[in-house]
Coordinates of N, CA and C in Angstrom, one line a residue:
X1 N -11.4 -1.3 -3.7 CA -11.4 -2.8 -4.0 C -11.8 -3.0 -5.4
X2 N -11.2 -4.1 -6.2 CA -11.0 -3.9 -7.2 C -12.5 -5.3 -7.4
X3 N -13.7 -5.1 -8.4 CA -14.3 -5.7 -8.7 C -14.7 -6.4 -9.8
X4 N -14.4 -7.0 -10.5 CA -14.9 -8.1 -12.0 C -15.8 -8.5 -12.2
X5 N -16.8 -8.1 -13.0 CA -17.5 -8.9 -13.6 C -17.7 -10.5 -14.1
X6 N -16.9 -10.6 -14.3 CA -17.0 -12.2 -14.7 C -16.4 -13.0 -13.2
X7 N -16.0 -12.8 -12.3 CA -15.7 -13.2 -11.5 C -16.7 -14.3 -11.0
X8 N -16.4 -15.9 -10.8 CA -16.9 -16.3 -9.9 C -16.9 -16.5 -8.6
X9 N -18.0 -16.6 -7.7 CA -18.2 -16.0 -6.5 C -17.8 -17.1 -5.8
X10 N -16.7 -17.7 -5.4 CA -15.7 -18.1 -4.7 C -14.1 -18.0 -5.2
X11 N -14.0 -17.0 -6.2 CA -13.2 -16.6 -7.0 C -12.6 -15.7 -5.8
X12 N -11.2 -15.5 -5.4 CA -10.8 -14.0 -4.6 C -9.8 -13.3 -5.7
X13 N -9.6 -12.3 -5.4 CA -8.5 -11.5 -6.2 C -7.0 -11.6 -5.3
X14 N -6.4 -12.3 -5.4 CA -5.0 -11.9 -4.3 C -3.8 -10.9 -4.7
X15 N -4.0 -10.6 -6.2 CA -2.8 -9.3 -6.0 C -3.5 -8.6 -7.4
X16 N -3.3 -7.0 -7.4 CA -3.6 -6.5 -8.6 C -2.0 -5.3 -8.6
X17 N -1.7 -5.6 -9.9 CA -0.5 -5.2 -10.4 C -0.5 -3.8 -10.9
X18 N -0.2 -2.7 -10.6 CA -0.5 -1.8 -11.6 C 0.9 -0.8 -11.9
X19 N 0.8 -0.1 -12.7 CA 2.1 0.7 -13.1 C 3.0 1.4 -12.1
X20 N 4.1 1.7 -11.9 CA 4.6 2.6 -11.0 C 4.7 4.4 -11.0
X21 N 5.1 4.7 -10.4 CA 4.2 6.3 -9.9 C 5.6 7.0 -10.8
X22 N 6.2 6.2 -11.3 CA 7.1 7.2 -12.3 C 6.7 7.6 -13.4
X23 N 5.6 6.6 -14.0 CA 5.1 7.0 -15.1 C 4.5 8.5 -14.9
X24 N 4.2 9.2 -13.9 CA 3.6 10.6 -13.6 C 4.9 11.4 -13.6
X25 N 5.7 11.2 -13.1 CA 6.7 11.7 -13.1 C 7.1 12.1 -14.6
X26 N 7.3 11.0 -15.2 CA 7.2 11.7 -17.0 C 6.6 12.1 -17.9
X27 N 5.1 11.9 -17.1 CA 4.0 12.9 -17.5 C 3.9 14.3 -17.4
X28 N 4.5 14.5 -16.1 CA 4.6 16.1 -15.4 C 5.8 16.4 -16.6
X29 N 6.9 15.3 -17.0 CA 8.3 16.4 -17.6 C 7.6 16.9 -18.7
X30 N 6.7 16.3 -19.7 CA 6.1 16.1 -21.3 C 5.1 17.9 -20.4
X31 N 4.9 17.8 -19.4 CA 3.8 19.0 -19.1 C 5.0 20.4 -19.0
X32 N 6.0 20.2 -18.3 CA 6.9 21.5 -18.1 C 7.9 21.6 -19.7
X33 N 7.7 20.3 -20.1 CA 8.4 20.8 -21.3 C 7.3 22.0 -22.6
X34 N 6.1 21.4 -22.7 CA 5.0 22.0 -23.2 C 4.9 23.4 -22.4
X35 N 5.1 23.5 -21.5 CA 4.9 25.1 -21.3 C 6.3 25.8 -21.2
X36 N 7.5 25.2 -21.5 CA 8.3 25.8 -22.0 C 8.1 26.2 -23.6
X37 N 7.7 25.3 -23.9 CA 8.0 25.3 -25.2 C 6.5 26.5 -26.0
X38 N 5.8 26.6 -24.8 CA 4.5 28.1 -24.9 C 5.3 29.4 -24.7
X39 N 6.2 29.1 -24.0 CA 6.6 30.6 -23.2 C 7.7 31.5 -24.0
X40 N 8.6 29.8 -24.7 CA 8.9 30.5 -25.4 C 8.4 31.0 -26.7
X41 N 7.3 30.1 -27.9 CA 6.4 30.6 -28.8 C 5.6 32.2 -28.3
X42 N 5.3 32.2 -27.0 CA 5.1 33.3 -26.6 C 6.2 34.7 -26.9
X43 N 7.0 34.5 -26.4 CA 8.2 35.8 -26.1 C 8.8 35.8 -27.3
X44 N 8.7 34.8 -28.3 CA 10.1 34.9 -29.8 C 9.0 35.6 -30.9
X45 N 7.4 34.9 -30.6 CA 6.8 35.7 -31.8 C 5.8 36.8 -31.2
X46 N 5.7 37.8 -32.1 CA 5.4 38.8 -32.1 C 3.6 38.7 -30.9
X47 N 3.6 39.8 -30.0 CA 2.1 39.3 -29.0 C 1.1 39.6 -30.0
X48 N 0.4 38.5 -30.3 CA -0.9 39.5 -31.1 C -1.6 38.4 -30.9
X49 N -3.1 38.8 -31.3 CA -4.2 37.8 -31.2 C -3.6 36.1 -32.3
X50 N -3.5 36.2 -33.0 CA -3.3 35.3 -34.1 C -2.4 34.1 -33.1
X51 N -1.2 34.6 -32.3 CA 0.0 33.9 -31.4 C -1.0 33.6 -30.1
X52 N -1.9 34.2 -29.7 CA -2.1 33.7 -28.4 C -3.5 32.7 -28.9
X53 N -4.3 33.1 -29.9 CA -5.0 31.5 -30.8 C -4.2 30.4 -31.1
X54 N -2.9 30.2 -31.1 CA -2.1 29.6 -31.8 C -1.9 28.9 -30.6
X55 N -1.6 29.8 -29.3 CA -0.6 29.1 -27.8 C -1.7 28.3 -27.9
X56 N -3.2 28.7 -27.1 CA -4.3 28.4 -26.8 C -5.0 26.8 -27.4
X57 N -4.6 26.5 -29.0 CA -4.8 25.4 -29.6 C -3.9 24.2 -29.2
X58 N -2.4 25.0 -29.2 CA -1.6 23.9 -28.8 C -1.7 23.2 -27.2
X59 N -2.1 24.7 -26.5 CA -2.2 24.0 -25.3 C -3.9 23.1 -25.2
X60 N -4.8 23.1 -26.0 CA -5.7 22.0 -25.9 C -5.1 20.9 -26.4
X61 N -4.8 20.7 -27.2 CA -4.1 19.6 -28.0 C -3.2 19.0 -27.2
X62 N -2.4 19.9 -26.4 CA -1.2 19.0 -25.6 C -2.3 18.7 -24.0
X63 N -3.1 19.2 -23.8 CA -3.7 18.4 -22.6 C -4.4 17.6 -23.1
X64 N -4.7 17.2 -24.0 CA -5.8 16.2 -25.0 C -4.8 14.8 -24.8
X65 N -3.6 14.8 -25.0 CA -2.4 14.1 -25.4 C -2.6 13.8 -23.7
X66 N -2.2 14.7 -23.0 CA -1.4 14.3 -21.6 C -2.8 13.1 -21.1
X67 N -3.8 13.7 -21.2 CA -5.1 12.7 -20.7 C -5.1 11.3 -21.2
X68 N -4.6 11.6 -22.6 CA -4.7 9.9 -23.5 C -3.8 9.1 -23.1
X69 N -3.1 9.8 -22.3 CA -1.2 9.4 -22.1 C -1.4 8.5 -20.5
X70 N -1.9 9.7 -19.3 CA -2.5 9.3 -18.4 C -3.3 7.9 -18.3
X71 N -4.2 8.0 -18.9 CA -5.3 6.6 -19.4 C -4.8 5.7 -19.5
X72 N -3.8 5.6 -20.7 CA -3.4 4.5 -21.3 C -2.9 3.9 -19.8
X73 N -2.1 4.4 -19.2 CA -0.7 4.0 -18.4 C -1.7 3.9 -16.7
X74 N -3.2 4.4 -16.5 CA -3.7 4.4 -15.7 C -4.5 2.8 -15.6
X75 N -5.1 2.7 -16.9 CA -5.7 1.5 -16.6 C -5.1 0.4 -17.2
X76 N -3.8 0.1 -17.2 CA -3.0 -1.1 -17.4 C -3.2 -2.0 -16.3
X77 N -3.2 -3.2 -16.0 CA -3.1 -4.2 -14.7 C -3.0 -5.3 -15.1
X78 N -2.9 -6.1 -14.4 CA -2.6 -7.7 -13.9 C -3.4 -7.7 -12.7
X79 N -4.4 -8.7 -12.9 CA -5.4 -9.0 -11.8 C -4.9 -10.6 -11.6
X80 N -4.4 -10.7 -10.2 CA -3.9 -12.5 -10.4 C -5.0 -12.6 -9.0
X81 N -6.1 -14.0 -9.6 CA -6.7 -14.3 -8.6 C -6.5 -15.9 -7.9
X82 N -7.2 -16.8 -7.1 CA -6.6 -18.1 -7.5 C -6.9 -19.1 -8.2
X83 N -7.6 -18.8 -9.2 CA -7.4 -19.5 -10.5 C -6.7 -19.2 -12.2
X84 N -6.6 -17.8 -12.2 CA -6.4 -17.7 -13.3 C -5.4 -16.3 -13.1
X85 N -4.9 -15.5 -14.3 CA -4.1 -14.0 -14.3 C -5.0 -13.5 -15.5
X86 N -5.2 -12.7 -15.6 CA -6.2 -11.2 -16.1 C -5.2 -10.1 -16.3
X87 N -5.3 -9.9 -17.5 CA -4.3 -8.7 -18.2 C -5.3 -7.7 -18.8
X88 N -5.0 -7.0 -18.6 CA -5.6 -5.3 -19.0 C -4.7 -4.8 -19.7
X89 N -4.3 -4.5 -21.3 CA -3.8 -3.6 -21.4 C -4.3 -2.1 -22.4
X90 N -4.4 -1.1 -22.2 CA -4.6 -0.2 -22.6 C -4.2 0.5 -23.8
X91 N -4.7 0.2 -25.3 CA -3.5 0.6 -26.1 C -3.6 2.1 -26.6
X92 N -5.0 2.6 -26.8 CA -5.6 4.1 -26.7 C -6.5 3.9 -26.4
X93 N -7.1 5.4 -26.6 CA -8.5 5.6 -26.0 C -9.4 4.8 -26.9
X94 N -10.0 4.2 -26.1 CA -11.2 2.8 -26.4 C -10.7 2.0 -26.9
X95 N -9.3 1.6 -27.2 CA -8.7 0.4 -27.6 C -7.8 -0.1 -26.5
X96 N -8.5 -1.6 -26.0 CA -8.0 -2.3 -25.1 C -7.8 -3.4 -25.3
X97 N -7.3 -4.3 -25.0 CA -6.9 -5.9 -24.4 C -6.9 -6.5 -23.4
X98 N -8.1 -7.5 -23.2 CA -8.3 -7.4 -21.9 C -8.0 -9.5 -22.4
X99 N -6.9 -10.1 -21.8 CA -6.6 -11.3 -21.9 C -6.5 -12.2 -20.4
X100 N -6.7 -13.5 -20.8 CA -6.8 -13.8 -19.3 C -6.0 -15.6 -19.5
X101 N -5.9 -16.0 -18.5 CA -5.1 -17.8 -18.4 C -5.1 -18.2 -17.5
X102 N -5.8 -19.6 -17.3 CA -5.3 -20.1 -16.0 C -4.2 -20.3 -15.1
X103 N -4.3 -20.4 -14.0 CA -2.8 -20.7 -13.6 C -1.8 -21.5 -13.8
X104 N -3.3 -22.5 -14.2 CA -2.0 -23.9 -14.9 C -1.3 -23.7 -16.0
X105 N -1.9 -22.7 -17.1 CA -1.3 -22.8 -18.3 C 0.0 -21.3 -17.7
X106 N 0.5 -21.2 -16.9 CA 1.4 -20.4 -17.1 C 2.8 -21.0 -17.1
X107 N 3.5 -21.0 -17.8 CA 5.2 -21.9 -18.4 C 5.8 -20.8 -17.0
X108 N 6.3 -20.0 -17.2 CA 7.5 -18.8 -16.4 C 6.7 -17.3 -16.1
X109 N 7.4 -16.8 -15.3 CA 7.5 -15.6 -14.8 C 8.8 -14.7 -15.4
X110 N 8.9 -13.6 -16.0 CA 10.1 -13.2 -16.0 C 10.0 -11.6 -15.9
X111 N 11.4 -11.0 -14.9 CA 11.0 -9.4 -14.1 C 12.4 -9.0 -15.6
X112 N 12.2 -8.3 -15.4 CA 13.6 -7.1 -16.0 C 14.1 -6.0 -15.6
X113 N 15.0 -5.3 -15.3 CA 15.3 -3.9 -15.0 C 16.4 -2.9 -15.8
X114 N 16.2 -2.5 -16.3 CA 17.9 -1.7 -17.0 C 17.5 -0.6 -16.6
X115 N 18.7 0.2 -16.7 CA 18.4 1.9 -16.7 C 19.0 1.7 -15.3
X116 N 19.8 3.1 -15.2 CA 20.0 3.7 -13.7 C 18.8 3.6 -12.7
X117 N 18.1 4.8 -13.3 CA 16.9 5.2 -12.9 C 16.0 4.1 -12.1
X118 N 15.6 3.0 -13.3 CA 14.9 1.8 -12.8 C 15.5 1.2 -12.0
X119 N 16.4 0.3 -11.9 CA 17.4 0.3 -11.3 C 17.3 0.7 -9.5
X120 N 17.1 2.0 -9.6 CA 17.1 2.9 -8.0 C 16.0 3.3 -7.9
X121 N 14.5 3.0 -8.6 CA 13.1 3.4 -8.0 C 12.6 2.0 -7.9
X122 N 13.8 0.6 -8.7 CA 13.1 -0.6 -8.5 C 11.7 -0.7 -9.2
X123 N 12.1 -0.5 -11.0 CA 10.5 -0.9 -11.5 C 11.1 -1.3 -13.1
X124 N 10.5 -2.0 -13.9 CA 10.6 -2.2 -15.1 C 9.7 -3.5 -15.7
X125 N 10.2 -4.5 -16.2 CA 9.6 -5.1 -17.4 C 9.1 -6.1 -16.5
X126 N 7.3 -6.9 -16.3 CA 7.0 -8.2 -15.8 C 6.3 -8.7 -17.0
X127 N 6.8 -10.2 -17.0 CA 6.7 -10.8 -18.5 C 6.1 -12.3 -17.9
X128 N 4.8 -12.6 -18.9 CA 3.9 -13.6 -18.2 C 4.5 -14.9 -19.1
X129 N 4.8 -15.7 -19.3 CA 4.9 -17.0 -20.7 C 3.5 -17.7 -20.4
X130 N 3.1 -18.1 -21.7 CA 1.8 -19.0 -21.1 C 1.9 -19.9 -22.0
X131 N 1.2 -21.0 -21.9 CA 0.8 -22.2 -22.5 C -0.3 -21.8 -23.6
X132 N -0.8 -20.6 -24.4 CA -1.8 -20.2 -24.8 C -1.4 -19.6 -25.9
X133 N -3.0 -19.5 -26.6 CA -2.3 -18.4 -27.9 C -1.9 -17.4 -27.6
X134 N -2.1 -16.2 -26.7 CA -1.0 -15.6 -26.2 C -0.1 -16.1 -25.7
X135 N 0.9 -16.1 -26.0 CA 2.2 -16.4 -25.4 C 2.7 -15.4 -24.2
X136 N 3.0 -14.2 -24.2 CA 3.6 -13.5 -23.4 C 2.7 -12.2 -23.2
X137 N 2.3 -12.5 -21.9 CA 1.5 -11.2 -21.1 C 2.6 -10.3 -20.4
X138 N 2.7 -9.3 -21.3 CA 3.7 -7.7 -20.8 C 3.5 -7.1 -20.5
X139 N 4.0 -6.5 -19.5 CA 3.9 -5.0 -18.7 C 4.9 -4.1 -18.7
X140 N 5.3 -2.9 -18.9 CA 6.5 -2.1 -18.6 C 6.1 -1.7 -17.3
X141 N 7.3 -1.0 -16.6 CA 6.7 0.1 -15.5 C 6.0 -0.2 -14.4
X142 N 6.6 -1.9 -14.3 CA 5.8 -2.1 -13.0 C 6.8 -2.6 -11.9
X143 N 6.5 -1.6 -10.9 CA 6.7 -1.7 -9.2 C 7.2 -3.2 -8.9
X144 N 8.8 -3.0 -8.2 CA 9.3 -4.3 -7.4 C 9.0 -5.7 -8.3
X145 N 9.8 -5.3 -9.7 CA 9.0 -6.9 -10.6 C 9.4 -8.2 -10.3
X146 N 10.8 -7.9 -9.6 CA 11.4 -9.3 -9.1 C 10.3 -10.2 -8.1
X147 N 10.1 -9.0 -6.9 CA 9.0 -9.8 -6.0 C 7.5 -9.9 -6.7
X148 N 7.2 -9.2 -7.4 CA 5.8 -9.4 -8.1 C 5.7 -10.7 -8.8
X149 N 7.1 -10.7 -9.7 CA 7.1 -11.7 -10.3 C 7.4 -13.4 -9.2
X150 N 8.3 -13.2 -8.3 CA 8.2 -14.5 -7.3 C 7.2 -14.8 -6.7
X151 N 6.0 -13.6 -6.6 CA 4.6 -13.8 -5.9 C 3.5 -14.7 -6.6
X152 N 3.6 -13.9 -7.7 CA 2.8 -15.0 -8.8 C 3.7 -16.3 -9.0
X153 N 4.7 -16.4 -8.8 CA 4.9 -18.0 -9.0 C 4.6 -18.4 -7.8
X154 N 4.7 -18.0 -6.9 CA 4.4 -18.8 -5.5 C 2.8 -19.0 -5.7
X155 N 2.1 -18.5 -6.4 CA 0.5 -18.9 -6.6 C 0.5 -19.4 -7.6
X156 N 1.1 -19.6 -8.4 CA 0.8 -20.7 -9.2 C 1.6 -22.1 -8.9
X157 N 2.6 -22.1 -7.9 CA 3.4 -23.3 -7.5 C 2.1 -24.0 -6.2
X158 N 1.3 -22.6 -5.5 CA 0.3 -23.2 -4.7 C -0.6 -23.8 -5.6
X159 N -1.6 -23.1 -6.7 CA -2.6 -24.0 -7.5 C -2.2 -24.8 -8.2
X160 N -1.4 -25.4 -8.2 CA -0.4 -26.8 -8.5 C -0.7 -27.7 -7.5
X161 N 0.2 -27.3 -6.6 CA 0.3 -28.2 -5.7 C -1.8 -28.7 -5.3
X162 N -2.0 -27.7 -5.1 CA -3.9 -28.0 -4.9 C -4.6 -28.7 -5.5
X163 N -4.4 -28.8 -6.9 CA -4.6 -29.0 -7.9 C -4.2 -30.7 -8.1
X164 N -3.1 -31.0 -7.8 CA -2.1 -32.7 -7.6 C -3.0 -33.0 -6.6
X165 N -2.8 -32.6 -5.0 CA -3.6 -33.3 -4.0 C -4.9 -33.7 -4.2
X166 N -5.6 -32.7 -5.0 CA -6.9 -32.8 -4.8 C -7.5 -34.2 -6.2
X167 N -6.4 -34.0 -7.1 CA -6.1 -35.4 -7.9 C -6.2 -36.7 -7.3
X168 N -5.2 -36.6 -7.2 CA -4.7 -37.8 -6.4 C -5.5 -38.1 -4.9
X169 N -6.4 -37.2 -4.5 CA -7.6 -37.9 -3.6 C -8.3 -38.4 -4.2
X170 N -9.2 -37.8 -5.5 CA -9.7 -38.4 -6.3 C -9.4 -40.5 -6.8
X171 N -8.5 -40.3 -7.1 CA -8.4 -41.6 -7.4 C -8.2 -42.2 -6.8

């Protein structure tokens, strides 16, 4: 369960958004391409100490990469609670953007999909519009964006509507 710090305590979280499992999928190819690309540096140049110092660097360097790669794409999210949306995005290691808007200030929702691929695993672009100096909270790579994206408008068409009635008791 996902927990916030700043959260106020009648605050709930009702959806947390996060990347889809393909992104590992292209992590694993960038990993079998790298050890192709060892085996062959292995077999073309001559075996000696100097070549297998050589494999040995590249392969720290390319798991150094695969970790920063993992991270970035691991702690990306959308935390939509019922007042506000919370964006995480992850740009390297220790450089983040953590931005946030109420419900009210959100203009549109918008999903995208191109590619075969996305297309038939059902994942691609969710795009926030806001009434804010950030204008557009983006995500690639995320899971079912058509209904992600219809879910969050159905909570912000609810803290609307809540928001009018509870007005209009007022006065």
């Amino acid at each position: 369960m996902l927990k916030l710090e700043n959260m106020k305590e009648w605050e709930k979280i009702l959806m947390v958004i996060r990347r889809h499992w393909f992104i590992y999928v292209m992590l694993w190819l960038y990993f079998l391409w790298a050890a192709v690309f060892s085996v062959i540096l292995y077999f073309l140049l001559w075996v000696n100490t100097l070549t297998n110092i050589a494999n040995v660097i590249i392969w720290i360097i390319f798991s150094l990469f695969l970790y920063l790669e993992w991270l970035n794409h691991e702690l990306d999210l959308y935390v939509v609670t019922d007042s506000r949306v919370i964006w995480i995005e992850q740009h390297w290691f220790l450089d983040r953007t953590v931005s946030e808007c109420n419900l009210w200030q959100i203009q549109e929702v918008n999903s995208h999909t191109k590619w075969l691929i996305a297309n038939l695993l059902d994942f691609w672009d969710l795009k926030i519009q806001t009434a804010w100096n950030i204008t557009t909270m983006s995500m690639q790579y995320v899971p079912i964006p058509m209904q992600n994206a219809r879910k969050i408008l159905n909570i912000v068409d609810e803290y609307r509507e809540k928001y009018q009635i509870s007005k209009n008791n007022e006065i």
